[in-house]
Tab-separated table of C-alpha atoms in Angstrom:
chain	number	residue	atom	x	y	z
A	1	UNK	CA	-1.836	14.778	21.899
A	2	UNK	CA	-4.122	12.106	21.568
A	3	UNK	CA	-4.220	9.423	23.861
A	4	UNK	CA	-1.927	6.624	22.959
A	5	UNK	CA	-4.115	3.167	22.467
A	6	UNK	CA	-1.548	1.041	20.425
A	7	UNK	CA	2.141	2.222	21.861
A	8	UNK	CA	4.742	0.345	19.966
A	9	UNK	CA	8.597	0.647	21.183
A	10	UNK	CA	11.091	0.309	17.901
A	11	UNK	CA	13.761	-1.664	19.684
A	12	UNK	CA	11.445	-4.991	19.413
A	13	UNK	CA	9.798	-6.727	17.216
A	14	UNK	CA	6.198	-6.702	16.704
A	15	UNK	CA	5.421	-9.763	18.842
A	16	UNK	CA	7.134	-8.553	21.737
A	17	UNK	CA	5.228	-5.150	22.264
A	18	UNK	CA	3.188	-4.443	25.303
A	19	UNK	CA	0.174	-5.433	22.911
A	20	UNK	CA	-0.059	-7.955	20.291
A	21	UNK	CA	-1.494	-6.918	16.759
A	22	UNK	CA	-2.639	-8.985	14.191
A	23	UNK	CA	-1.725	-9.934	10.256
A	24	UNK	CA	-4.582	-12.131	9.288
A	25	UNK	CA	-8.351	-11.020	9.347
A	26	UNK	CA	-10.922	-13.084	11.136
A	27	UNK	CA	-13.645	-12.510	13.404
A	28	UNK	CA	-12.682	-14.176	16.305
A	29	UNK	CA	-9.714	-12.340	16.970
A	30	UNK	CA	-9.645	-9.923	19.944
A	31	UNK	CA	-9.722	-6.416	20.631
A	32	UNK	CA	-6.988	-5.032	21.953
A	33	UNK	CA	-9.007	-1.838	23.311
A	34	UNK	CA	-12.651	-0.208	22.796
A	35	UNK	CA	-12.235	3.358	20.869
A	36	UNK	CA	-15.283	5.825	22.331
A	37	UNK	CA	-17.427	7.774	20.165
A	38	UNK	CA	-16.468	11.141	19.102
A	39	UNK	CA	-13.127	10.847	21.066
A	40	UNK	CA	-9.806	10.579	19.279
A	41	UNK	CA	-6.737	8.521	19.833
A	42	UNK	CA	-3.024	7.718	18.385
A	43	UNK	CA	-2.180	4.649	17.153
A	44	UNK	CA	1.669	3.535	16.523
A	45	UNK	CA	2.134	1.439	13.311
A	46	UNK	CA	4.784	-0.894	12.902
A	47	UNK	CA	6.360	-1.179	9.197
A	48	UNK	CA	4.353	-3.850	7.189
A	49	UNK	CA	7.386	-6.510	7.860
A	50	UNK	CA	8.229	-5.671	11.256
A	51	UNK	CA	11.653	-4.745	10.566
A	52	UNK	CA	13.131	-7.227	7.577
A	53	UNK	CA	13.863	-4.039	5.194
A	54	UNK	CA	17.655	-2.807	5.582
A	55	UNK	CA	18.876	0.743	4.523
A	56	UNK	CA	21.690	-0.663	3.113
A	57	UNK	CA	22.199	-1.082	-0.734
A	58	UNK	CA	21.566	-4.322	-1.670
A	59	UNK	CA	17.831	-5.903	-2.477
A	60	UNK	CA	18.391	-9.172	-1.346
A	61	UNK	CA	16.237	-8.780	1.549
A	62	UNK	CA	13.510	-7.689	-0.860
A	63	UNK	CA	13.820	-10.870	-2.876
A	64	UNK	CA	13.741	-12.671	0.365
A	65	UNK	CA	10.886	-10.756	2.108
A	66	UNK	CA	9.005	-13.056	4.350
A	67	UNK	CA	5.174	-12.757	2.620
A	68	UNK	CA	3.523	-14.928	5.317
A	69	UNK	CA	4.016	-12.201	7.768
A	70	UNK	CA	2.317	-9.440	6.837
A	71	UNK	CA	0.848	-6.880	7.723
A	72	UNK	CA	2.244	-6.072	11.073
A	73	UNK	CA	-1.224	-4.640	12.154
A	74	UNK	CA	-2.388	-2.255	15.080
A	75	UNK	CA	-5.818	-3.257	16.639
A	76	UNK	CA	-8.456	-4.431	16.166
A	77	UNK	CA	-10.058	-1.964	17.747
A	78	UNK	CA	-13.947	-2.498	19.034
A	79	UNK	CA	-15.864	1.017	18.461
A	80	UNK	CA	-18.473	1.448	21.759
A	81	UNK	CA	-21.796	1.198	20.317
A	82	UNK	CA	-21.148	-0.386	16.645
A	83	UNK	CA	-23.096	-3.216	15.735
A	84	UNK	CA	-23.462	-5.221	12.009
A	85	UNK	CA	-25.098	-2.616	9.606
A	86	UNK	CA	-23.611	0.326	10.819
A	87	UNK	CA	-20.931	2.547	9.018
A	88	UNK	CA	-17.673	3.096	11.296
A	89	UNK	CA	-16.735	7.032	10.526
A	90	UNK	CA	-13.067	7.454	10.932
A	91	UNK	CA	-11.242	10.524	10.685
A	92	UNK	CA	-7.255	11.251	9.650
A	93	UNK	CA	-6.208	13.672	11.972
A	94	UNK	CA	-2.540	13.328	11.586
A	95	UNK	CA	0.020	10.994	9.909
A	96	UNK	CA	3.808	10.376	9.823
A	97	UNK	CA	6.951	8.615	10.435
A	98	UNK	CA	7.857	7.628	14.014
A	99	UNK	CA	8.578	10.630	16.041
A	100	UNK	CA	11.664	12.054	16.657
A	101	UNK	CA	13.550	8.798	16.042
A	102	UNK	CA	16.771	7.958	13.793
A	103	UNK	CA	17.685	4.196	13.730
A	104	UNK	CA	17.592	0.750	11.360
A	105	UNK	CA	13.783	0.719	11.273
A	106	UNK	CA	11.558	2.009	8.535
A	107	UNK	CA	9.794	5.163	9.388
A	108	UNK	CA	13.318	6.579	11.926
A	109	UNK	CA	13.985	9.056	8.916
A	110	UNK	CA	13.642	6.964	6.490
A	111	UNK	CA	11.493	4.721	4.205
A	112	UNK	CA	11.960	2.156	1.003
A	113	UNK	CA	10.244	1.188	-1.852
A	114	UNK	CA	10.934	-2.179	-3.616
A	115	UNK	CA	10.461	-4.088	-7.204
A	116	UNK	CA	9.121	-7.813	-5.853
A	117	UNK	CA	10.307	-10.909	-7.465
A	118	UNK	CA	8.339	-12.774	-9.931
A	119	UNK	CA	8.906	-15.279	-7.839
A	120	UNK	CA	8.023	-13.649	-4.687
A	121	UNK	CA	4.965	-11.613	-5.356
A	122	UNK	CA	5.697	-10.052	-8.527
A	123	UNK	CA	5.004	-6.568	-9.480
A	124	UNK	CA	2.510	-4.652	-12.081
A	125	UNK	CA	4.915	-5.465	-14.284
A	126	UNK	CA	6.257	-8.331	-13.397
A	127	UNK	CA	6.730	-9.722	-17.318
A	128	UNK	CA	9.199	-6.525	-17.945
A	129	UNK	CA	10.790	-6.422	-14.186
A	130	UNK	CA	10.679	-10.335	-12.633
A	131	UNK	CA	14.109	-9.240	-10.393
A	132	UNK	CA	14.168	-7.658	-6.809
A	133	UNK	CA	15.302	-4.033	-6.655
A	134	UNK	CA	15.502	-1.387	-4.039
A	135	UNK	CA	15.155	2.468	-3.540
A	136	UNK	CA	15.526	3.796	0.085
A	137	UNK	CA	14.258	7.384	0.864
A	138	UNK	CA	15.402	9.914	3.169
A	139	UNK	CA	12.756	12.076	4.918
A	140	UNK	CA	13.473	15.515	5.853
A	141	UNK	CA	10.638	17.130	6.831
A	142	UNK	CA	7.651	16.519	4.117
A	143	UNK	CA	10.265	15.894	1.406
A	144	UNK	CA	12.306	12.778	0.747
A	145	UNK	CA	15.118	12.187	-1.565
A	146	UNK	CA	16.967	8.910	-2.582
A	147	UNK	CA	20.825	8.036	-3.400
A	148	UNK	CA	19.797	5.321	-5.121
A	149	UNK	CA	17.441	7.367	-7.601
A	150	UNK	CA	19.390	10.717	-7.748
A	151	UNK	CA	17.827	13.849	-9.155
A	152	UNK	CA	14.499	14.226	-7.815
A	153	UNK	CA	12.953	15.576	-4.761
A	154	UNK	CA	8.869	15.139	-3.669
A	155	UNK	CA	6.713	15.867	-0.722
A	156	UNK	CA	5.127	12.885	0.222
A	157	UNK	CA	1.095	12.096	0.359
A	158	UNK	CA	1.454	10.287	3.715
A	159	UNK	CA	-1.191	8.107	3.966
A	160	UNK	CA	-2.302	4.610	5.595
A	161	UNK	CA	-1.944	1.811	3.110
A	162	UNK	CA	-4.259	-0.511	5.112
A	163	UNK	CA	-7.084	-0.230	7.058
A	164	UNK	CA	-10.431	-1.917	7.696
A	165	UNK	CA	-12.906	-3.503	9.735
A	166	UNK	CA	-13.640	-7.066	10.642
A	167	UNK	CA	-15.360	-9.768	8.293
A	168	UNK	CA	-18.160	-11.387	9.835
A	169	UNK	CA	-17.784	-15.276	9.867
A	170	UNK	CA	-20.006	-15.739	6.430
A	171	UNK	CA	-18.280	-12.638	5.027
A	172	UNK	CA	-14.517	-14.389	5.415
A	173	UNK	CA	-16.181	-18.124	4.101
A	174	UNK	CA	-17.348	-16.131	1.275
A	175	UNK	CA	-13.743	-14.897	0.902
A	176	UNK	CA	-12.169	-18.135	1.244
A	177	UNK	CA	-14.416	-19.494	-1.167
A	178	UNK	CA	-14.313	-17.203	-3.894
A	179	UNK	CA	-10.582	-16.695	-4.215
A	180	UNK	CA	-9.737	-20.345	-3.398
A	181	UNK	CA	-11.871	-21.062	-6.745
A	182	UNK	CA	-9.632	-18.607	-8.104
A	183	UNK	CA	-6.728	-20.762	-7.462
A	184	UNK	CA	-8.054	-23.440	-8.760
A	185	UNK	CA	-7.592	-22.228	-12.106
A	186	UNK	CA	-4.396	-21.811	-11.917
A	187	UNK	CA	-2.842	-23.702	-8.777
A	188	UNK	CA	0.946	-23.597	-9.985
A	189	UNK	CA	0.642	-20.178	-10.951
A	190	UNK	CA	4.189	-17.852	-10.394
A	191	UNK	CA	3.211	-15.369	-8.874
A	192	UNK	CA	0.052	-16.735	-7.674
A	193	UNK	CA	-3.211	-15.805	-8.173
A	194	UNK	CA	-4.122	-15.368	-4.786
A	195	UNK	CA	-3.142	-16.530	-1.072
A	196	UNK	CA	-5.182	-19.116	0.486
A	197	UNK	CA	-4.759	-18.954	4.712
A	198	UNK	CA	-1.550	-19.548	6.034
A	199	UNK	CA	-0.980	-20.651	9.426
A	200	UNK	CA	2.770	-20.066	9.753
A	201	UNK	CA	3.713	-16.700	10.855
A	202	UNK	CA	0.202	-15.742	11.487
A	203	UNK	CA	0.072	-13.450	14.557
A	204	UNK	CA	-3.383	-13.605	15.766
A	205	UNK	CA	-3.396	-10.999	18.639
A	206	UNK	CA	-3.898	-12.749	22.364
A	207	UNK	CA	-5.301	-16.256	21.092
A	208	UNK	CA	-3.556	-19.116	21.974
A	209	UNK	CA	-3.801	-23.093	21.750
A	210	UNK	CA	-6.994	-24.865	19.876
A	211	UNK	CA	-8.379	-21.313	19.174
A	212	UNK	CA	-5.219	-20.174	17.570
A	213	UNK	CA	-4.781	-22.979	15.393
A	214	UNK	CA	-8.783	-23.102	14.712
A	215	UNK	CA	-8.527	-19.649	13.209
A	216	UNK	CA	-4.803	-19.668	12.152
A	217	UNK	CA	-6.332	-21.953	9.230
A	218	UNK	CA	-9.297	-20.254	8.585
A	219	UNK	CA	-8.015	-16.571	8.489
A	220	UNK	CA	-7.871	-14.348	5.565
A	221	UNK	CA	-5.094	-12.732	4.305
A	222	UNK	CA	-4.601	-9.248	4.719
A	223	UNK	CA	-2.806	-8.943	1.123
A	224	UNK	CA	-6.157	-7.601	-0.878
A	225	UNK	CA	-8.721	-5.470	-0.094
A	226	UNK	CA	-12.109	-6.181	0.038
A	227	UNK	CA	-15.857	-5.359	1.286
A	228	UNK	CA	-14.071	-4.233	4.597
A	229	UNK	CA	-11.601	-2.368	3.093
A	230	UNK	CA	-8.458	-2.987	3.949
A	231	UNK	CA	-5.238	-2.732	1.998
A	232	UNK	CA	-6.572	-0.537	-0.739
A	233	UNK	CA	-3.277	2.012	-0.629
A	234	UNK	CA	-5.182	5.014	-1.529
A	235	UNK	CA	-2.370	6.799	-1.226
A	236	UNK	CA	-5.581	10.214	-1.329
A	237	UNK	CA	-6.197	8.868	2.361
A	238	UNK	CA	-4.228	12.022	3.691
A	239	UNK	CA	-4.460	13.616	6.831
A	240	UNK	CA	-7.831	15.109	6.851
A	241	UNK	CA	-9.694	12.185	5.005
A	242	UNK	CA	-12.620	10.713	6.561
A	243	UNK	CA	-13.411	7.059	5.613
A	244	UNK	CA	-16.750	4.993	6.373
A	245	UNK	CA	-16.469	1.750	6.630
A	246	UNK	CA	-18.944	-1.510	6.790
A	247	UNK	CA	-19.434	-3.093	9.858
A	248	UNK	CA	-19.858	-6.409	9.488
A	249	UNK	CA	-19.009	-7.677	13.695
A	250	UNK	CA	-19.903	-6.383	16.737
A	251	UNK	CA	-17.727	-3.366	17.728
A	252	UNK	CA	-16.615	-3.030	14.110
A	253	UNK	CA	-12.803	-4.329	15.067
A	254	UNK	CA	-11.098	-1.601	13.592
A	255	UNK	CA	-7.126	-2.125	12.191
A	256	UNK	CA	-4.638	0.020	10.932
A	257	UNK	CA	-1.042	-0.106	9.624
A	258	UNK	CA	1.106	-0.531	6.154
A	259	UNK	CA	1.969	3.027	6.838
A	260	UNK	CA	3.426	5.067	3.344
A	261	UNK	CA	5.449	8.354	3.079
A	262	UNK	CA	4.298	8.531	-0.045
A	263	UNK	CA	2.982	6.680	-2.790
A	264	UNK	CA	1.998	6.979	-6.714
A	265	UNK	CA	-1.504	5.524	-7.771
A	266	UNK	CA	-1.606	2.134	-8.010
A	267	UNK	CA	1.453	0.922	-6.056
A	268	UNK	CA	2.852	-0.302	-8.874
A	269	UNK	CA	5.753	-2.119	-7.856
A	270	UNK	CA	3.819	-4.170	-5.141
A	271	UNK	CA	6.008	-2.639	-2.090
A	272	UNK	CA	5.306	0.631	-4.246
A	273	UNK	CA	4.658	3.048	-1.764
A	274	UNK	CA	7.773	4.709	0.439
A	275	UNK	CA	6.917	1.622	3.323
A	276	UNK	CA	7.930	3.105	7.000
A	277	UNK	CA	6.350	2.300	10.691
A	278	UNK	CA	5.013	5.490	12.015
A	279	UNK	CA	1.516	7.317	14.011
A	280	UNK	CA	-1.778	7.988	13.101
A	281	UNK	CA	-4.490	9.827	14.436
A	282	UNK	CA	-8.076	9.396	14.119
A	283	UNK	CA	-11.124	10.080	15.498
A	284	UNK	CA	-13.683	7.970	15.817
A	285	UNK	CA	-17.696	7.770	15.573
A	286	UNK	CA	-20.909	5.841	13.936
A	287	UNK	CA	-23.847	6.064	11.650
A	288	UNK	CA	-26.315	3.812	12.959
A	289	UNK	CA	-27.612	1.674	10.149
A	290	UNK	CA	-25.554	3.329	7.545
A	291	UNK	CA	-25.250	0.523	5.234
A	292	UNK	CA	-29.004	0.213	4.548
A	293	UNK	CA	-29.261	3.923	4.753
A	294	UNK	CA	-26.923	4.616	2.274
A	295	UNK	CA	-26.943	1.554	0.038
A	296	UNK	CA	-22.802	0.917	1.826
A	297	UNK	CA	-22.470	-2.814	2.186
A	298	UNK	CA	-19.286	-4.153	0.295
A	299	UNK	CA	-17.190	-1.506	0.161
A	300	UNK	CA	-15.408	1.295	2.155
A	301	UNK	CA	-16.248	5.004	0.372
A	302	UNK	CA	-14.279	7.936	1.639
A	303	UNK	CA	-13.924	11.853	1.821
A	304	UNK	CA	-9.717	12.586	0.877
A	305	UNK	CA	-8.203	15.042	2.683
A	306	UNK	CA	-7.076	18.298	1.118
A	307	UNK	CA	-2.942	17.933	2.570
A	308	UNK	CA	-1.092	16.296	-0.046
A	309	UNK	CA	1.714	18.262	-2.346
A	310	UNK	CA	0.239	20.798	-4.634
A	311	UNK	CA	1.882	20.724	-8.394
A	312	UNK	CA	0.878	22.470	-10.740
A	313	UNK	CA	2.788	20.805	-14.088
A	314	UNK	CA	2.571	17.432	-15.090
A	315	UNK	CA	3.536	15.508	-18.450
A	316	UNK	CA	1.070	12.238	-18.816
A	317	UNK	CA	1.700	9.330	-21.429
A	318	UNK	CA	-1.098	7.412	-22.564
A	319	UNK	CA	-1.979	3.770	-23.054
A	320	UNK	CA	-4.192	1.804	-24.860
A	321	UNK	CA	-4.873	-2.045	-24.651
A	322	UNK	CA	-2.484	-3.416	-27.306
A	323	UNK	CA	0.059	-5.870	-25.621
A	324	UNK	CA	3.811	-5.078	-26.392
A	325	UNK	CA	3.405	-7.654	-28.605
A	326	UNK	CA	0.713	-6.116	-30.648
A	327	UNK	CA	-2.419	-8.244	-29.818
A	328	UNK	CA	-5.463	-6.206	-29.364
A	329	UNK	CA	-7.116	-6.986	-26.354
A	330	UNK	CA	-11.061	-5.847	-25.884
A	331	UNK	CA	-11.071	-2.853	-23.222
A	332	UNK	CA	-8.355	-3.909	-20.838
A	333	UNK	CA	-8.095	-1.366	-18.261
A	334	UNK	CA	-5.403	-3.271	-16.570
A	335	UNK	CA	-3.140	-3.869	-19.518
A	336	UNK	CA	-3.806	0.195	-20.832
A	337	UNK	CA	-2.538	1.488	-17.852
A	338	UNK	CA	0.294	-1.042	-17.787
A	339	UNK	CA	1.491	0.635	-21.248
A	340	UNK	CA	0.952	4.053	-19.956
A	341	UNK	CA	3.686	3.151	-17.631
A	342	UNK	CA	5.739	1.599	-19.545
A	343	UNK	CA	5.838	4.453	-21.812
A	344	UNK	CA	6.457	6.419	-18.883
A	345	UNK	CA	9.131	4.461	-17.845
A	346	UNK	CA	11.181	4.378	-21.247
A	347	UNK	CA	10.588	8.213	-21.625
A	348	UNK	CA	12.719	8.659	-18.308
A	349	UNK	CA	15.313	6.373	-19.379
A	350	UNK	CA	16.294	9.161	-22.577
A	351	UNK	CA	17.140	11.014	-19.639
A	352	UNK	CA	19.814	8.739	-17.964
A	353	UNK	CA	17.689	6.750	-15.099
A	354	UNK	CA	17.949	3.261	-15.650
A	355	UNK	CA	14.411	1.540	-16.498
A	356	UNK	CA	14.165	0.477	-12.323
A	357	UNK	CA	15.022	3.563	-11.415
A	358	UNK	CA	12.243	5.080	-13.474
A	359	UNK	CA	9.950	2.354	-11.995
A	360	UNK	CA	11.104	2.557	-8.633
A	361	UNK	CA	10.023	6.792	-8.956
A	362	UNK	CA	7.172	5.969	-10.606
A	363	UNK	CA	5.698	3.425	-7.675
A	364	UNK	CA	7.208	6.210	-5.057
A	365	UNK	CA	6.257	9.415	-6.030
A	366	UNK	CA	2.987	11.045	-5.982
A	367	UNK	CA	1.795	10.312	-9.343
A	368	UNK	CA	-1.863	10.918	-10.701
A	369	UNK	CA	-3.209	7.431	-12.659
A	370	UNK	CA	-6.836	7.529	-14.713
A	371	UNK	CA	-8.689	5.544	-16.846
A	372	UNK	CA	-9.583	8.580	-19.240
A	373	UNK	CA	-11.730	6.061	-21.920
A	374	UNK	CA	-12.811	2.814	-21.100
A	375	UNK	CA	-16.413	2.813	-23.781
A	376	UNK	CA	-14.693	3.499	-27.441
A	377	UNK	CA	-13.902	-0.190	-28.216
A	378	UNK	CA	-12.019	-1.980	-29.044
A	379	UNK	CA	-8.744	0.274	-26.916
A	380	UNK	CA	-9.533	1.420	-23.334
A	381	UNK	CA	-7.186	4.435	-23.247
A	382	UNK	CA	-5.547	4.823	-19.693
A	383	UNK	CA	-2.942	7.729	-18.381
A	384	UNK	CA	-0.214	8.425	-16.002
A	385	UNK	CA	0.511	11.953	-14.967
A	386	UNK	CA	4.280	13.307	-13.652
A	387	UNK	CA	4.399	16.149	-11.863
A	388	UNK	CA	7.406	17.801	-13.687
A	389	UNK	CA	8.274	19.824	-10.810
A	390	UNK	CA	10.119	16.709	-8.872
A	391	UNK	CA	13.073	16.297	-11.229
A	392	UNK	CA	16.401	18.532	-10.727
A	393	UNK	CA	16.347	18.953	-14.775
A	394	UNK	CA	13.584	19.725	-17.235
A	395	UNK	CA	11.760	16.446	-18.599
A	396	UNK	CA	9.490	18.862	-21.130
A	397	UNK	CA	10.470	17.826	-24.571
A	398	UNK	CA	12.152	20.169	-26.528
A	399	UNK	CA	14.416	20.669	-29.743
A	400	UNK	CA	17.260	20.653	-27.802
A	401	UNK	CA	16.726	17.116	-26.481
A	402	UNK	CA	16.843	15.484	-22.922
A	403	UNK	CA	19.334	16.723	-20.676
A	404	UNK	CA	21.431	13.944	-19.224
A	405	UNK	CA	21.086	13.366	-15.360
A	406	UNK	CA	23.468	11.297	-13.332
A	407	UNK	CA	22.117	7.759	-12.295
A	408	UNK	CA	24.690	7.413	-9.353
A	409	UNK	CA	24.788	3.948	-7.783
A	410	UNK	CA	21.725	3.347	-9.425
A	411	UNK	CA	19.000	0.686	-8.122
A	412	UNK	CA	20.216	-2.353	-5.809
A	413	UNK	CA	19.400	-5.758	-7.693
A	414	UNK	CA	19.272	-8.957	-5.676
A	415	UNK	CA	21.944	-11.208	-6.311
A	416	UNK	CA	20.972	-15.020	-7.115
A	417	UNK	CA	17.876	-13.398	-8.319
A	418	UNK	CA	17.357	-16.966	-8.796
């Protein structure tokens, strides 16, 4: 095994650990260790709230998730020898839950997926689903099943949903800058349209005092991605990817963590993936003066892995840029693949899931999204793919009509949604 750089013990909270992550990005935090070229290493990953996610079935604690603390982050990590205009090569070389654990903490067997509140972070569709629901998942070996979505069974793409390298101190003013101009557009927007810093519950690795409260207020959120990469939730980033990243700081400050058991394309529900603490491997090396070299300066590009499920059926619904309430919109990607969902999501319902459930699956499982025409104006056509192979009966339509499935308990809903 890999030596063990960021050991995290599930009995205490992120804070308390042996070493002290981050949730913001910013420069000026601290690495916790230098990674060596062309060596490898394991890195433990909290769950992206440190523990706030019950398997229990109610959803209140989704509609109460605490927003200004994530993501519980592992690193940064300094790379020996990277320097500003160099790509950071890191290779998945394994990926899972925590190891031979049971217990109350995401990733000890099992994992959750949850619908945010409009009023807490919304969703990607937020307009038809503004209420907090809940699906946990049981893991048993690469599969997972869920009581509170009965009737279907996938193997997960396990996968990191964040990780990234440092923003130089012009990259993160350029950051703060652009999006705060964002939210001046819309200041009292619900949800908003995007997160300006935050000082409370930032975790800023070992600062303390005047530095801590110096970058406390100028840190970015680690909420989008951007030119670093970051929380993209590829959920292709399988064991076996290799990702090059920008390096904007000295010793490229590599982080890692939002762990998923699995995911669908887009993440659709916000906490769309199956969320769960767990390992991952990597190995680690440089290409000096990539970025120039290879014309690699504001994004991360990437080489997926070839370990995720293999299906072989699917059954995809199409979109197009019409709004449900019939306005044509000119080429909106967004909104197509929006009704390719939707569509999606009412199909399943003929078959007894209720509409959550459906989205809950849909955010979960490892669905294939596309924008199949975005030039024949004025409808960009987008699709969602099912791999029919997951569900316990046979979605195909047919003369004979759907066959009936048994919703169970169904989907926690917060109370109060409020």
């Amino acid at each position: 095994m890999p030596e063990v750089v960021f050991p995290l013990d599930s009995t205490k909270p992120f804070t308390d650990q042996k070493l002290t992550g981050h949730n913001r990005w910013h420069p000026d935090i601290a690495p916790v260790a230098t990674l060596k070229r062309g060596e490898s290493y394991r890195i433990d990953c909290r769950e992206w709230f440190d523990g706030d996610i019950k398997n229990d079935d109610s959803a209140d604690d989704i509609r109460d998730a605490p927003l200004n603390k994530v993501h519980a982050l592992s690193g940064p990590f300094a790379v020996d020898g990277a320097e500003p205009g160099d790509l950071l090569i890191v290779d998945i070389l394994d990926i899972g839950p925590i190891p031979q654990e049971e217990g109350p903490l995401a990733g000890q067997g099992w994992g959750y997926t949850g619908i945010f509140a409009q009023k807490n972070g919304g969703s990607f569709l937020v307009d038809q689903f503004p209420d907090a629901y809940k699906a946990v998942w049981d893991f048993r070996g690469g599969e997972c099943t869920s009581r509170h979505v009965p009737g279907v069974k996938f193997t997960g793409m396990t996968h990191p949903g964040l990780m990234g390298t440092a923003p130089s101190a012009a990259l993160l003013k350029k950051w703060n800058k652009r999006e705060g101009h964002l939210i001046a557009t819309g200041p009292d927007r619900v949800p908003p349209l995007a997160l300006p810093p935050e000082p409370d519950s930032a975790i800023l690795g070992s600062l303390t005092g005047a530095d801590f409260d110096r970058v406390a207020s100028e840190a970015a959120r680690t909420a989008p991605p951007r030119e670093n990469g970051g929380n993209q939730d590829i959920k292709n980033f399988t064991k076996g990817s290799r990702v090059f990243y920008p390096v904007f700081v000295s010793g490229g400050h590599l982080s890692v963590g939002d762990l998923h058991f699995s995911q669908g394309d887009g993440e659709i529900t916000f906490c769309g993936g199956i969320e769960m603490g767990g390992f991952i491997d990597i190995h680690v090396d440089v290409i000096k003066d990539g970025m120039d070299t290879y014309g690699v300066s504001e994004n991360a590009i990437f080489m997926p892995g070839r370990n995720g499920p293999v299906y072989s059926e699917w059954l995809a619904f199409s979109g197009t840029s019409v709004t449900l309430e019939g306005e044509q919109r000119y080429l909106d990607s967004h909104l197509a693949y929006q009704r390719a969902v939707l569509h999606a999501i009412d199909y399943l319902a003929k078959f007894g899931w209720s509409k959550e459930q459906a989205y809950l699956l849909l955010g979960a499982a490892p669905i294939e999204g596309r924008f199949s025409g975005v030039v024949d104006i004025p409808n960009s056509c987008a699709t969602v793919y099912l791999p029919t192979e997951i569900f316990d009966v046979d979605i195909r339509p047919s003369a004979n009509g759907p066959t009936r499935v048994d919703p169970g308990m169904g989907a926690p809903r917060a109370m109060n949604p409020g």
